[in-house]
Coordinates of C-alpha atoms in Angstrom, one line a residue:
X961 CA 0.0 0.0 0.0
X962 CA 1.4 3.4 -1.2
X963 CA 2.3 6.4 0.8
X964 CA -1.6 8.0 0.8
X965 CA -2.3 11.6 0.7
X966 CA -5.5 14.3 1.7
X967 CA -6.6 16.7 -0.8
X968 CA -9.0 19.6 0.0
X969 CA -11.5 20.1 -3.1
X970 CA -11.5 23.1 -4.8
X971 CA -14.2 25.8 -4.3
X972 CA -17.8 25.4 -6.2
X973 CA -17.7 25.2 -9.5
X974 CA -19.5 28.0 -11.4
X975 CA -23.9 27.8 -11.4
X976 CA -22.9 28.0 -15.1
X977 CA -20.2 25.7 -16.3
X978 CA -18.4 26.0 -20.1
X979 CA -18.7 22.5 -20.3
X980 CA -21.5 19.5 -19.1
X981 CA -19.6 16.4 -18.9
X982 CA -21.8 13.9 -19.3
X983 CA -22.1 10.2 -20.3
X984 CA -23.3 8.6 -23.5
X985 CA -26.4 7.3 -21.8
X986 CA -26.7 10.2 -19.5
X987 CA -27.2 12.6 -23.0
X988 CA -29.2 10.0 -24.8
X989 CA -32.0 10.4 -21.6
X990 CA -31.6 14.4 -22.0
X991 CA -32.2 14.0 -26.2
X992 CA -35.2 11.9 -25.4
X993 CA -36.7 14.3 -23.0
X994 CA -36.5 17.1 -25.4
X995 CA -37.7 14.9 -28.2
X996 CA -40.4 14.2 -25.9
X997 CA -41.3 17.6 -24.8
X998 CA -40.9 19.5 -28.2
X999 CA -42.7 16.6 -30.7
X1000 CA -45.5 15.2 -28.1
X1001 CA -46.2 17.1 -24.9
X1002 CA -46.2 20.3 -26.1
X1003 CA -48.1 20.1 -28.9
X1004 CA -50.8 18.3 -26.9
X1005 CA -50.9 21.0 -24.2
X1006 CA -51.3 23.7 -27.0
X1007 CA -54.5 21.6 -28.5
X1008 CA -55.9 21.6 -24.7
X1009 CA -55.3 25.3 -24.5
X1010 CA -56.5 26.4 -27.7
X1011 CA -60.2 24.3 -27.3
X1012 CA -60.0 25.9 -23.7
X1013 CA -60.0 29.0 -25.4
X1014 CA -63.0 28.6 -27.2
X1015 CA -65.1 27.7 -24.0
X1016 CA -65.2 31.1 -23.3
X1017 CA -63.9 33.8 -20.1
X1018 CA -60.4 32.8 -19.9
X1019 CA -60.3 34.2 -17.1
X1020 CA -62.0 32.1 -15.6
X1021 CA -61.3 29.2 -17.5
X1022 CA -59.3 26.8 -15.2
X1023 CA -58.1 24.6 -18.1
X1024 CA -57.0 27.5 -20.3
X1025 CA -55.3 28.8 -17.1
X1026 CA -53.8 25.8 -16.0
X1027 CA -52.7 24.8 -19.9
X1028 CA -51.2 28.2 -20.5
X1029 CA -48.4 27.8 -17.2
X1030 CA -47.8 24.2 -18.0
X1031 CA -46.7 25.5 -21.7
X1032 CA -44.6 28.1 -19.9
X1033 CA -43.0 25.0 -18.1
X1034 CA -42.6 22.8 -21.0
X1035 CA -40.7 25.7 -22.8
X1036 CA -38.4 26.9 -19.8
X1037 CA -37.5 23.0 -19.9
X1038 CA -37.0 23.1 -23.7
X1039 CA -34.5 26.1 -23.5
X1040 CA -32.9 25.0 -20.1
X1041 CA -32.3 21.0 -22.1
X1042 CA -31.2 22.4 -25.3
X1043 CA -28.5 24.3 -23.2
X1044 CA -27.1 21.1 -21.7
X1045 CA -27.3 19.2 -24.8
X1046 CA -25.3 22.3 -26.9
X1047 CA -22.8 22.3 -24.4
X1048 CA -22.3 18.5 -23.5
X1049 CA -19.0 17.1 -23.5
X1050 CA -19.2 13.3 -24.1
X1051 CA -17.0 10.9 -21.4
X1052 CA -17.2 7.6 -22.2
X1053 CA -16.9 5.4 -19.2
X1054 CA -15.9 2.6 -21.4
X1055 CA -13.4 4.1 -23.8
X1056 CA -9.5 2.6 -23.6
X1057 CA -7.4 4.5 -20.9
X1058 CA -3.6 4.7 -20.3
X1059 CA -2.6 2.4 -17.4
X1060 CA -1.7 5.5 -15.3
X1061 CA -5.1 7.0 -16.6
X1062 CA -7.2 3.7 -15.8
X1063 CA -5.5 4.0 -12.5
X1064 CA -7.2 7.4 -11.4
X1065 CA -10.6 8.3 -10.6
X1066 CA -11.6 11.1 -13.4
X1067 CA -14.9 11.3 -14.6
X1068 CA -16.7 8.2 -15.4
X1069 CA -15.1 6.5 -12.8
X1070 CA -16.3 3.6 -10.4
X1071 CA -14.8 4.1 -7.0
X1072 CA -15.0 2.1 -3.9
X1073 CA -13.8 3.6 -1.4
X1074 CA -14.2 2.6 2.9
X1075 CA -14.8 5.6 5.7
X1076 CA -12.9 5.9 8.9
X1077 CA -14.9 2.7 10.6
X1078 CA -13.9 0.7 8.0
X1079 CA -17.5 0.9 5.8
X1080 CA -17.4 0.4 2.4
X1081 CA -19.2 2.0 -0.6
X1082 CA -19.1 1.9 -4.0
X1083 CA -20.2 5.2 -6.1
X1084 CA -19.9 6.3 -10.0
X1085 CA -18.9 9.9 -10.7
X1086 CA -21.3 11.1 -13.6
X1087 CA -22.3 14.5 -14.9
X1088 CA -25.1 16.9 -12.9
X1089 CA -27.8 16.0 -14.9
X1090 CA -27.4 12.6 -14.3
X1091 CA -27.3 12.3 -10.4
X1092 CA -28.9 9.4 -9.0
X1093 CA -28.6 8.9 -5.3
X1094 CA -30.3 5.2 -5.3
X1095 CA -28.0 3.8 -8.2
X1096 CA -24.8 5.9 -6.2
X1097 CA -24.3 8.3 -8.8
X1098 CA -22.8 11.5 -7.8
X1099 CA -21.6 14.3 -9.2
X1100 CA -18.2 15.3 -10.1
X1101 CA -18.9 18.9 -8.9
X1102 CA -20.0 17.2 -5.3
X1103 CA -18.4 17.6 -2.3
X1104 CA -17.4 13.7 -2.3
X1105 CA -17.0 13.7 -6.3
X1106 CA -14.4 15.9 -5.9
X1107 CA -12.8 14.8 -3.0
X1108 CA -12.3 11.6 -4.9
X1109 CA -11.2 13.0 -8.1
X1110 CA -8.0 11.9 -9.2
X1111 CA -7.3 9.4 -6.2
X1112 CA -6.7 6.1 -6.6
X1113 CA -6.0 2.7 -4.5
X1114 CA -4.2 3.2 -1.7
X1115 CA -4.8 6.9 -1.3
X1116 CA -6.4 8.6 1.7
X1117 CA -8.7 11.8 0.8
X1118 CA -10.5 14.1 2.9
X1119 CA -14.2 14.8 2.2
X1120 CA -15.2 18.4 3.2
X1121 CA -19.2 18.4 3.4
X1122 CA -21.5 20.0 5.1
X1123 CA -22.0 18.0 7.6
X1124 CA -18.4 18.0 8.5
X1125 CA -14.8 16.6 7.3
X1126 CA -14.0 12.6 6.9
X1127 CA -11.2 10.9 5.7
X1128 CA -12.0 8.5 3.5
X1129 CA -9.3 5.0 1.8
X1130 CA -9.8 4.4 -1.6
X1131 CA -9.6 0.9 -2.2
X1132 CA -10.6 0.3 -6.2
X1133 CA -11.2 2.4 -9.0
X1134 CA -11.8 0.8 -12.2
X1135 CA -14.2 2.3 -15.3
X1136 CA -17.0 0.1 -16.9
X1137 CA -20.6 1.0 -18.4
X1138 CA -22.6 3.3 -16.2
X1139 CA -26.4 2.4 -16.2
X1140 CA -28.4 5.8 -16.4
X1141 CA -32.6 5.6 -15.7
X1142 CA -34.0 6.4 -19.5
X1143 CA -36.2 8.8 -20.0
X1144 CA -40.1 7.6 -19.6
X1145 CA -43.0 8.9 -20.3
X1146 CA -44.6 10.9 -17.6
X1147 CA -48.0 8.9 -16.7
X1148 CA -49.9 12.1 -15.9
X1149 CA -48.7 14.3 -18.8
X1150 CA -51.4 15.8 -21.2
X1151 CA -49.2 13.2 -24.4
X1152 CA -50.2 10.3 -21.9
X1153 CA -53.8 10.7 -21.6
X1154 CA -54.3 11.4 -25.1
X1155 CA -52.7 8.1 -25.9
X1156 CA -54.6 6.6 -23.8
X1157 CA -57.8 8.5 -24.5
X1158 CA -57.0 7.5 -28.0
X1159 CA -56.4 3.9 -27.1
X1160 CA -59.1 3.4 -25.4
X1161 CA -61.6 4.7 -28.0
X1162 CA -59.5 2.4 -30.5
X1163 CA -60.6 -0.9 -28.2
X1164 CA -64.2 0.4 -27.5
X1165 CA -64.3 0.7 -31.2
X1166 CA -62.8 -3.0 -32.0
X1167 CA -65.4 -4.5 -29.1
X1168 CA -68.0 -3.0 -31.0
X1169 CA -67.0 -4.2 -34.2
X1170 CA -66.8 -7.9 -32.8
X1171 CA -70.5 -8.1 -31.6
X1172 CA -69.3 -7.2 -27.9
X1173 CA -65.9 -9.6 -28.1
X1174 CA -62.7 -7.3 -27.6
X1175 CA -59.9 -8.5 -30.2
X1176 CA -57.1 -10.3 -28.7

């Protein structure tokens, strides 16, 4: 085991950052969001506010009222995804390293790493947009992402959070696929229940057609 060392992280990074590091499957879940938003949603929440409209007092119309600040959400989300997708800056977690490279924790890493009482835990340091506290995805900008950042086995870091300072032992750092939660469908957006609106007038019409028996 190597002479270890502590490190004290940097200060913040910037609210606004030049680049958004960001895995392949991290970007592919921000793409299908804004494909999501900009083809589907959106376009369904304008159709609900424009036959809103035509019912009459907007003012008083709680579905035009309602539709018109969900559009105003849907587009601060378009703009705020196109940002991050413009600026991404692709790390592949699974692209071939150096031997000294593969040795460090940079982004895209896998670290296990054990606390003062001798716990172990294993995180992956991935982009902010794709932070995922149940999978043990933090991110790089994190108080414990980078604390960790450019360790590897053997070394002793210090963790500076806000609940106080820890010294933390790496023990492994190795790089392999990161699985990032796809984008899905919101079940309660206004795309959904038109699908399913639509769906379900598509079966009442097939049980119908059958004399009463729905088609397999």
């Amino acid at each position: 085991m190597r002479k270890g060392f502590t490190r004290k992280p940097q200060a913040d990074e910037p609210a606004t950052q030049v680049k958004n590091y960001i895995t392949p499957s991290g970007l592919q879940r921000l793409k299908d969001e804004h494909r999501f938003l900009l083809m589907r949603d959106r376009p369904a929440v304008a159709e609900m506010v424009a036959w809103a409209a035509s019912n009459g007092d907007r003012s008083e119309n709680a579905d035009y009222q309602y539709g018109k600040r969900r559009l105003r959400q849907i587009d601060g989300r378009i703009r705020f995804l196109t940002k991050r997708i413009e600026a991404a800056e692709v790390v592949d977690p699974e692209a071939p390293r150096s031997r000294q490279a593969e040795a460090k924790a940079f982004f895209g890493a896998t670290v296990r790493y054990a606390n003062a009482a001798g716990a172990e835990r294993v995180v992956s340091i991935v982009g902010t947009d794709e932070v995922d506290l149940n999978r043990n995805h933090i991110s790089w900008v994190s108080p414990l992402g980078r604390a960790l950042m450019k360790s590897e086995a053997g070394d002793s870091v210090v963790l500076h959070a806000p609940g106080g300072t820890e010294c933390l032992t790496v023990l492994e750092v190795c790089y392999e696929r990161i699985a990032v939660e796809p984008f899905r469908e919101p079940p309660g957006s206004v795309a959904s229940a038109k699908r399913l609106s639509r769906r379900g007038s598509l079966d009442e019409e097939e049980t119908i057609g059958t004399g009463g028996e729905q088609r397999p």
